[in-house]
PDB file of C-alpha atoms in Angstrom:
ATOM      1  CA  UNK A   1      19.195 -25.871  12.003  1.00 52.00           C
ATOM      2  CA  UNK A   2      16.550 -23.761  13.744  1.00 53.00           C
ATOM      3  CA  UNK A   3      13.528 -22.082  12.223  1.00 70.00           C
ATOM      4  CA  UNK A   4      11.689 -19.323  14.022  1.00 59.00           C
ATOM      5  CA  UNK A   5       7.932 -19.320  14.478  1.00 57.00           C
ATOM      6  CA  UNK A   6       5.329 -21.912  15.352  1.00 57.00           C
ATOM      7  CA  UNK A   7       3.322 -24.508  13.387  1.00 55.00           C
ATOM      8  CA  UNK A   8       1.903 -23.461  10.055  1.00 57.00           C
ATOM      9  CA  UNK A   9      -1.713 -22.462   9.485  1.00 53.00           C
ATOM     10  CA  UNK A  10      -3.513 -25.281   7.728  1.00 49.00           C
ATOM     11  CA  UNK A  11      -5.283 -23.103   5.140  1.00 45.00           C
ATOM     12  CA  UNK A  12      -2.105 -22.110   3.292  1.00 80.00           C
ATOM     13  CA  UNK A  13       0.576 -24.501   4.455  1.00 83.00           C
ATOM     14  CA  UNK A  14       2.573 -24.481   1.223  1.00 85.00           C
ATOM     15  CA  UNK A  15       2.625 -20.679   0.992  1.00 89.00           C
ATOM     16  CA  UNK A  16       3.587 -20.297   4.646  1.00 91.00           C
ATOM     17  CA  UNK A  17       6.288 -22.945   4.372  1.00 92.00           C
ATOM     18  CA  UNK A  18       7.651 -21.109   1.353  1.00 93.00           C
ATOM     19  CA  UNK A  19       7.612 -17.764   3.175  1.00 92.00           C
ATOM     20  CA  UNK A  20       9.248 -19.144   6.323  1.00 93.00           C
ATOM     21  CA  UNK A  21      11.968 -20.995   4.436  1.00 95.00           C
ATOM     22  CA  UNK A  22      12.594 -18.048   2.119  1.00 94.00           C
ATOM     23  CA  UNK A  23      13.011 -15.712   5.108  1.00 93.00           C
ATOM     24  CA  UNK A  24      15.425 -18.155   6.772  1.00 94.00           C
ATOM     25  CA  UNK A  25      17.518 -18.428   3.594  1.00 95.00           C
ATOM     26  CA  UNK A  26      17.584 -14.671   2.957  1.00 92.00           C
ATOM     27  CA  UNK A  27      18.541 -13.879   6.558  1.00 90.00           C
ATOM     28  CA  UNK A  28      21.290 -16.517   6.570  1.00 90.00           C
ATOM     29  CA  UNK A  29      19.600 -18.588   9.255  1.00 93.00           C
ATOM     30  CA  UNK A  30      19.806 -21.300   6.602  1.00 94.00           C
ATOM     31  CA  UNK A  31      23.251 -20.653   5.065  1.00 92.00           C
ATOM     32  CA  UNK A  32      24.480 -21.638   1.586  1.00 92.00           C
ATOM     33  CA  UNK A  33      25.116 -25.365   1.446  1.00 93.00           C
ATOM     34  CA  UNK A  34      22.723 -26.234   4.299  1.00 94.00           C
ATOM     35  CA  UNK A  35      21.078 -29.613   3.606  1.00 95.00           C
ATOM     36  CA  UNK A  36      17.275 -29.462   3.552  1.00 95.00           C
ATOM     37  CA  UNK A  37      15.418 -32.646   4.443  1.00 93.00           C
ATOM     38  CA  UNK A  38      11.681 -32.504   3.923  1.00 90.00           C
ATOM     39  CA  UNK A  39      10.842 -34.739   6.893  1.00 91.00           C
ATOM     40  CA  UNK A  40      12.986 -32.623   9.219  1.00 93.00           C
ATOM     41  CA  UNK A  41      11.484 -29.375   7.933  1.00 93.00           C
ATOM     42  CA  UNK A  42       7.965 -30.791   8.192  1.00 91.00           C
ATOM     43  CA  UNK A  43       8.552 -31.663  11.838  1.00 91.00           C
ATOM     44  CA  UNK A  44      10.028 -28.265  12.659  1.00 89.00           C
ATOM     45  CA  UNK A  45       7.265 -26.339  10.900  1.00 88.00           C
ATOM     46  CA  UNK A  46       4.459 -28.544  12.166  1.00 87.00           C
ATOM     47  CA  UNK A  47       3.133 -29.716   8.824  1.00 88.00           C
ATOM     48  CA  UNK A  48       3.267 -32.674   6.440  1.00 89.00           C
ATOM     49  CA  UNK A  49       5.969 -33.273   3.857  1.00 91.00           C
ATOM     50  CA  UNK A  50       3.752 -32.357   0.871  1.00 91.00           C
ATOM     51  CA  UNK A  51       3.621 -28.564   1.455  1.00 92.00           C
ATOM     52  CA  UNK A  52       7.337 -28.631   2.284  1.00 93.00           C
ATOM     53  CA  UNK A  53       8.115 -30.290  -1.043  1.00 92.00           C
ATOM     54  CA  UNK A  54       5.971 -27.744  -2.888  1.00 93.00           C
ATOM     55  CA  UNK A  55       7.771 -24.912  -1.081  1.00 94.00           C
ATOM     56  CA  UNK A  56      11.203 -26.356  -1.893  1.00 95.00           C
ATOM     57  CA  UNK A  57      10.266 -26.665  -5.561  1.00 94.00           C
ATOM     58  CA  UNK A  58       9.284 -22.970  -5.620  1.00 93.00           C
ATOM     59  CA  UNK A  59      12.483 -21.975  -3.838  1.00 95.00           C
ATOM     60  CA  UNK A  60      14.496 -23.957  -6.387  1.00 93.00           C
ATOM     61  CA  UNK A  61      12.654 -22.186  -9.194  1.00 90.00           C
ATOM     62  CA  UNK A  62      13.660 -18.850  -7.652  1.00 88.00           C
ATOM     63  CA  UNK A  63      17.315 -19.838  -7.322  1.00 89.00           C
ATOM     64  CA  UNK A  64      17.453 -20.163  -3.528  1.00 94.00           C
ATOM     65  CA  UNK A  65      17.551 -23.960  -3.380  1.00 96.00           C
ATOM     66  CA  UNK A  66      19.331 -26.501  -5.553  1.00 95.00           C
ATOM     67  CA  UNK A  67      18.301 -30.116  -5.955  1.00 93.00           C
ATOM     68  CA  UNK A  68      19.884 -33.305  -7.210  1.00 88.00           C
ATOM     69  CA  UNK A  69      17.108 -35.860  -7.228  1.00 80.00           C
ATOM     70  CA  UNK A  70      17.827 -38.831  -4.971  1.00 78.00           C
ATOM     71  CA  UNK A  71      21.062 -37.133  -3.814  1.00 86.00           C
ATOM     72  CA  UNK A  72      20.447 -33.887  -1.963  1.00 89.00           C
ATOM     73  CA  UNK A  73      18.398 -30.746  -1.565  1.00 95.00           C
ATOM     74  CA  UNK A  74      20.313 -27.804  -0.140  1.00 96.00           C
ATOM     75  CA  UNK A  75      20.417 -24.034   0.082  1.00 96.00           C
ATOM     76  CA  UNK A  76      21.956 -22.797  -3.159  1.00 94.00           C
ATOM     77  CA  UNK A  77      25.287 -20.954  -3.122  1.00 94.00           C
ATOM     78  CA  UNK A  78      25.213 -17.224  -3.797  1.00 93.00           C
ATOM     79  CA  UNK A  79      26.031 -16.855  -7.487  1.00 91.00           C
ATOM     80  CA  UNK A  80      27.461 -13.356  -7.940  1.00 93.00           C
ATOM     81  CA  UNK A  81      27.011 -13.446 -11.709  1.00 93.00           C
ATOM     82  CA  UNK A  82      23.415 -14.474 -11.145  1.00 92.00           C
ATOM     83  CA  UNK A  83      22.995 -11.578  -8.710  1.00 94.00           C
ATOM     84  CA  UNK A  84      24.445  -9.168 -11.286  1.00 95.00           C
ATOM     85  CA  UNK A  85      21.998 -10.466 -13.895  1.00 96.00           C
ATOM     86  CA  UNK A  86      19.108 -10.133 -11.436  1.00 95.00           C
ATOM     87  CA  UNK A  87      20.041  -6.536 -10.571  1.00 96.00           C
ATOM     88  CA  UNK A  88      20.355  -5.643 -14.267  1.00 96.00           C
ATOM     89  CA  UNK A  89      16.976  -7.176 -15.052  1.00 97.00           C
ATOM     90  CA  UNK A  90      15.370  -5.476 -12.030  1.00 97.00           C
ATOM     91  CA  UNK A  91      16.579  -2.116 -13.379  1.00 96.00           C
ATOM     92  CA  UNK A  92      15.380  -2.887 -16.901  1.00 97.00           C
ATOM     93  CA  UNK A  93      11.923  -3.838 -15.622  1.00 97.00           C
ATOM     94  CA  UNK A  94      11.653  -0.686 -13.528  1.00 97.00           C
ATOM     95  CA  UNK A  95      12.764   1.610 -16.362  1.00 96.00           C
ATOM     96  CA  UNK A  96      10.320  -0.121 -18.712  1.00 95.00           C
ATOM     97  CA  UNK A  97       7.544   0.458 -16.203  1.00 95.00           C
ATOM     98  CA  UNK A  98       8.462   4.131 -15.944  1.00 94.00           C
ATOM     99  CA  UNK A  99       8.200   4.499 -19.709  1.00 92.00           C
ATOM    100  CA  UNK A 100       4.626   3.223 -19.717  1.00 92.00           C
ATOM    101  CA  UNK A 101       3.453   4.647 -16.383  1.00 92.00           C
ATOM    102  CA  UNK A 102       4.532   8.238 -17.041  1.00 88.00           C
ATOM    103  CA  UNK A 103       1.359   9.065 -18.978  1.00 88.00           C
ATOM    104  CA  UNK A 104      -1.046   7.770 -16.328  1.00 91.00           C
ATOM    105  CA  UNK A 105       0.511   8.880 -13.025  1.00 92.00           C
ATOM    106  CA  UNK A 106      -2.060  10.885 -11.058  1.00 93.00           C
ATOM    107  CA  UNK A 107      -1.489  13.170  -8.070  1.00 93.00           C
ATOM    108  CA  UNK A 108      -2.370  10.444  -5.559  1.00 95.00           C
ATOM    109  CA  UNK A 109      -0.020   8.017  -7.358  1.00 95.00           C
ATOM    110  CA  UNK A 110       2.759  10.579  -7.085  1.00 94.00           C
ATOM    111  CA  UNK A 111       2.125  11.023  -3.361  1.00 95.00           C
ATOM    112  CA  UNK A 112       2.258   7.249  -2.891  1.00 95.00           C
ATOM    113  CA  UNK A 113       5.517   6.883  -4.834  1.00 95.00           C
ATOM    114  CA  UNK A 114       7.251   9.717  -2.984  1.00 95.00           C
ATOM    115  CA  UNK A 115       6.176   8.205   0.350  1.00 96.00           C
ATOM    116  CA  UNK A 116       7.698   4.882  -0.733  1.00 96.00           C
ATOM    117  CA  UNK A 117      10.886   6.692  -1.772  1.00 95.00           C
ATOM    118  CA  UNK A 118      11.032   8.202   1.724  1.00 96.00           C
ATOM    119  CA  UNK A 119      10.865   4.681   3.179  1.00 96.00           C
ATOM    120  CA  UNK A 120      13.832   3.608   1.033  1.00 95.00           C
ATOM    121  CA  UNK A 121      15.870   6.614   2.200  1.00 94.00           C
ATOM    122  CA  UNK A 122      14.918   6.038   5.845  1.00 95.00           C
ATOM    123  CA  UNK A 123      16.028   2.403   5.689  1.00 95.00           C
ATOM    124  CA  UNK A 124      19.303   3.328   3.992  1.00 93.00           C
ATOM    125  CA  UNK A 125      19.970   6.075   6.559  1.00 92.00           C
ATOM    126  CA  UNK A 126      20.009   3.571   9.440  1.00 93.00           C
ATOM    127  CA  UNK A 127      21.733   0.905   7.308  1.00 92.00           C
ATOM    128  CA  UNK A 128      18.716  -1.382   7.556  1.00 93.00           C
ATOM    129  CA  UNK A 129      19.656  -3.541   4.576  1.00 92.00           C
ATOM    130  CA  UNK A 130      16.627  -5.814   4.892  1.00 89.00           C
ATOM    131  CA  UNK A 131      14.254  -2.867   5.164  1.00 92.00           C
ATOM    132  CA  UNK A 132      15.972  -1.160   2.248  1.00 94.00           C
ATOM    133  CA  UNK A 133      15.456  -4.191   0.009  1.00 91.00           C
ATOM    134  CA  UNK A 134      11.774  -4.472   0.912  1.00 93.00           C
ATOM    135  CA  UNK A 135      11.169  -0.744   0.435  1.00 95.00           C
ATOM    136  CA  UNK A 136      12.999  -0.673  -2.911  1.00 95.00           C
ATOM    137  CA  UNK A 137      10.918  -3.590  -4.165  1.00 95.00           C
ATOM    138  CA  UNK A 138       7.724  -1.821  -3.048  1.00 96.00           C
ATOM    139  CA  UNK A 139       8.744   1.341  -4.891  1.00 96.00           C
ATOM    140  CA  UNK A 140       9.539  -0.531  -8.107  1.00 96.00           C
ATOM    141  CA  UNK A 141       6.334  -2.554  -7.842  1.00 96.00           C
ATOM    142  CA  UNK A 142       4.419   0.690  -7.338  1.00 95.00           C
ATOM    143  CA  UNK A 143       5.400   1.809 -10.840  1.00 95.00           C
ATOM    144  CA  UNK A 144       4.325  -1.539 -12.322  1.00 95.00           C
ATOM    145  CA  UNK A 145       0.938  -1.332 -10.596  1.00 94.00           C
ATOM    146  CA  UNK A 146       0.347   2.220 -11.788  1.00 95.00           C
ATOM    147  CA  UNK A 147       1.206   1.038 -15.297  1.00 93.00           C
ATOM    148  CA  UNK A 148      -1.244  -1.815 -14.827  1.00 94.00           C
ATOM    149  CA  UNK A 149       1.316  -4.459 -15.792  1.00 94.00           C
ATOM    150  CA  UNK A 150       0.985  -7.437 -13.461  1.00 94.00           C
ATOM    151  CA  UNK A 151       3.717  -9.324 -15.328  1.00 96.00           C
ATOM    152  CA  UNK A 152       6.319  -6.745 -14.308  1.00 95.00           C
ATOM    153  CA  UNK A 153       5.215  -6.946 -10.670  1.00 94.00           C
ATOM    154  CA  UNK A 154       5.504 -10.741 -10.758  1.00 94.00           C
ATOM    155  CA  UNK A 155       8.960 -10.541 -12.356  1.00 95.00           C
ATOM    156  CA  UNK A 156      10.143  -8.169  -9.613  1.00 94.00           C
ATOM    157  CA  UNK A 157       8.823 -10.563  -6.961  1.00 91.00           C
ATOM    158  CA  UNK A 158      10.794 -13.407  -8.525  1.00 91.00           C
ATOM    159  CA  UNK A 159      14.048 -11.436  -8.646  1.00 93.00           C
ATOM    160  CA  UNK A 160      13.716  -9.922  -5.180  1.00 91.00           C
ATOM    161  CA  UNK A 161      14.700 -12.896  -2.939  1.00 92.00           C
ATOM    162  CA  UNK A 162      18.019 -13.522  -4.691  1.00 92.00           C
ATOM    163  CA  UNK A 163      18.962  -9.837  -4.512  1.00 93.00           C
ATOM    164  CA  UNK A 164      17.911  -9.452  -0.876  1.00 92.00           C
ATOM    165  CA  UNK A 165      19.832 -12.565   0.171  1.00 93.00           C
ATOM    166  CA  UNK A 166      22.987 -11.189  -1.401  1.00 94.00           C
ATOM    167  CA  UNK A 167      22.462  -7.839   0.344  1.00 91.00           C
ATOM    168  CA  UNK A 168      22.100  -9.539   3.734  1.00 90.00           C
ATOM    169  CA  UNK A 169      25.356 -11.440   3.294  1.00 90.00           C
ATOM    170  CA  UNK A 170      27.210  -8.415   1.871  1.00 91.00           C
ATOM    171  CA  UNK A 171      25.860  -5.716   4.189  1.00 91.00           C
ATOM    172  CA  UNK A 172      29.384  -4.357   4.809  1.00 93.00           C
ATOM    173  CA  UNK A 173      29.547  -3.369   1.127  1.00 94.00           C
ATOM    174  CA  UNK A 174      26.304  -1.369   1.389  1.00 94.00           C
ATOM    175  CA  UNK A 175      26.866   2.291   0.449  1.00 94.00           C
ATOM    176  CA  UNK A 176      24.096   4.032   2.390  1.00 93.00           C
ATOM    177  CA  UNK A 177      25.214   7.519   1.357  1.00 94.00           C
ATOM    178  CA  UNK A 178      25.195   6.764  -2.380  1.00 95.00           C
ATOM    179  CA  UNK A 179      21.863   4.941  -2.167  1.00 94.00           C
ATOM    180  CA  UNK A 180      20.262   7.795  -0.232  1.00 94.00           C
ATOM    181  CA  UNK A 181      21.554  10.375  -2.698  1.00 95.00           C
ATOM    182  CA  UNK A 182      20.121   8.424  -5.627  1.00 95.00           C
ATOM    183  CA  UNK A 183      16.715   7.894  -4.097  1.00 95.00           C
ATOM    184  CA  UNK A 184      16.468  11.522  -2.946  1.00 95.00           C
ATOM    185  CA  UNK A 185      17.249  12.589  -6.512  1.00 97.00           C
ATOM    186  CA  UNK A 186      14.619  10.125  -7.737  1.00 95.00           C
ATOM    187  CA  UNK A 187      12.070  11.671  -5.359  1.00 94.00           C
ATOM    188  CA  UNK A 188      12.786  15.170  -6.672  1.00 96.00           C
ATOM    189  CA  UNK A 189      12.550  14.006 -10.282  1.00 95.00           C
ATOM    190  CA  UNK A 190       9.208  12.343  -9.557  1.00 93.00           C
ATOM    191  CA  UNK A 191       7.769  15.461  -7.936  1.00 93.00           C
ATOM    192  CA  UNK A 192       8.911  17.528 -10.917  1.00 94.00           C
ATOM    193  CA  UNK A 193       7.514  14.896 -13.297  1.00 92.00           C
ATOM    194  CA  UNK A 194      10.873  14.856 -15.048  1.00 95.00           C
ATOM    195  CA  UNK A 195      10.824  11.464 -16.762  1.00 93.00           C
ATOM    196  CA  UNK A 196      14.250  11.906 -18.352  1.00 95.00           C
ATOM    197  CA  UNK A 197      15.882  12.665 -14.992  1.00 96.00           C
ATOM    198  CA  UNK A 198      13.962   9.845 -13.282  1.00 96.00           C
ATOM    199  CA  UNK A 199      15.304   7.390 -15.839  1.00 96.00           C
ATOM    200  CA  UNK A 200      18.822   8.803 -15.460  1.00 97.00           C
ATOM    201  CA  UNK A 201      18.717   8.360 -11.689  1.00 97.00           C
ATOM    202  CA  UNK A 202      17.501   4.775 -12.022  1.00 97.00           C
ATOM    203  CA  UNK A 203      20.343   4.002 -14.439  1.00 97.00           C
ATOM    204  CA  UNK A 204      22.839   5.417 -11.926  1.00 97.00           C
ATOM    205  CA  UNK A 205      21.273   3.453  -9.078  1.00 96.00           C
ATOM    206  CA  UNK A 206      21.460   0.124 -10.879  1.00 96.00           C
ATOM    207  CA  UNK A 207      24.516   0.517 -13.113  1.00 96.00           C
ATOM    208  CA  UNK A 208      26.758   2.299 -10.611  1.00 96.00           C
ATOM    209  CA  UNK A 209      25.557   2.108  -7.005  1.00 96.00           C
ATOM    210  CA  UNK A 210      24.108  -1.406  -6.765  1.00 95.00           C
ATOM    211  CA  UNK A 211      26.563  -2.984  -9.194  1.00 95.00           C
ATOM    212  CA  UNK A 212      29.365  -1.318  -7.237  1.00 95.00           C
ATOM    213  CA  UNK A 213      28.095  -3.031  -4.111  1.00 94.00           C
ATOM    214  CA  UNK A 214      28.435  -6.396  -5.837  1.00 95.00           C
ATOM    215  CA  UNK A 215      31.961  -5.553  -6.976  1.00 95.00           C
ATOM    216  CA  UNK A 216      33.024  -4.519  -3.456  1.00 94.00           C
ATOM    217  CA  UNK A 217      31.518  -7.646  -1.949  1.00 94.00           C
ATOM    218  CA  UNK A 218      33.475  -9.774  -4.395  1.00 93.00           C
ATOM    219  CA  UNK A 219      36.733  -7.859  -3.864  1.00 93.00           C
ATOM    220  CA  UNK A 220      36.464  -8.091  -0.074  1.00 90.00           C
ATOM    221  CA  UNK A 221      35.405 -11.739  -0.061  1.00 89.00           C
ATOM    222  CA  UNK A 222      32.216 -10.917   1.825  1.00 84.00           C
ATOM    223  CA  UNK A 223      30.158 -13.565   0.026  1.00 81.00           C
ATOM    224  CA  UNK A 224      30.994 -17.229  -0.373  1.00 64.00           C
ATOM    225  CA  UNK A 225      30.035 -18.367  -3.849  1.00 55.00           C
ATOM    226  CA  UNK A 226      30.387 -22.050  -3.003  1.00 54.00           C
ATOM    227  CA  UNK A 227      29.088 -24.001  -0.003  1.00 49.00           C
ATOM    228  CA  UNK A 228      31.693 -25.571   2.249  1.00 47.00           C
TER     229      UNK A 228
END
């Protein structure tokens, strides 16, 4: 196992360990089933075992690591049903945010959201799956922040790693054309302040386009649900 980057900064060792390990799991550098030993990770990341253990606990809470105390700690398998649930919940959170944010969106908010939508389209156009996932999260979080609902933003952050890891492993099922069409339609609906159409586009994105990606990945065997 290799982990990119140098020793961790002392001031936020647990957070940096979490971020580095999360990135390695999402990218596949640490594949499903990979055993994670705190002393080995501490040596590789240049820190003590305590921040590593804290990071592993957080990763387990977010579904990226599974633990059997006194037996093993390893990268969790990709659970397609769990991914489906995460995508559904992501869509529900976003649509809920739209419902509450619609009355308070100002002109500068609208400019910010359309710029974020452009980033999603740009990433999809070049099939940058990682960039697409980050941009989509930023766009959804933008609605939550305009609404002023920190709980929604936190919920999106918790769902994001599981969804992005799936997307990295199932990149061949990514439908760039359908995603781009949806987000372009979303951009137009935002500019026109058409809340009904914005909601309709989000439903299509989550219920048809993204769920279809999961179905194709399963049909083509692109994702291993169980570690070897």
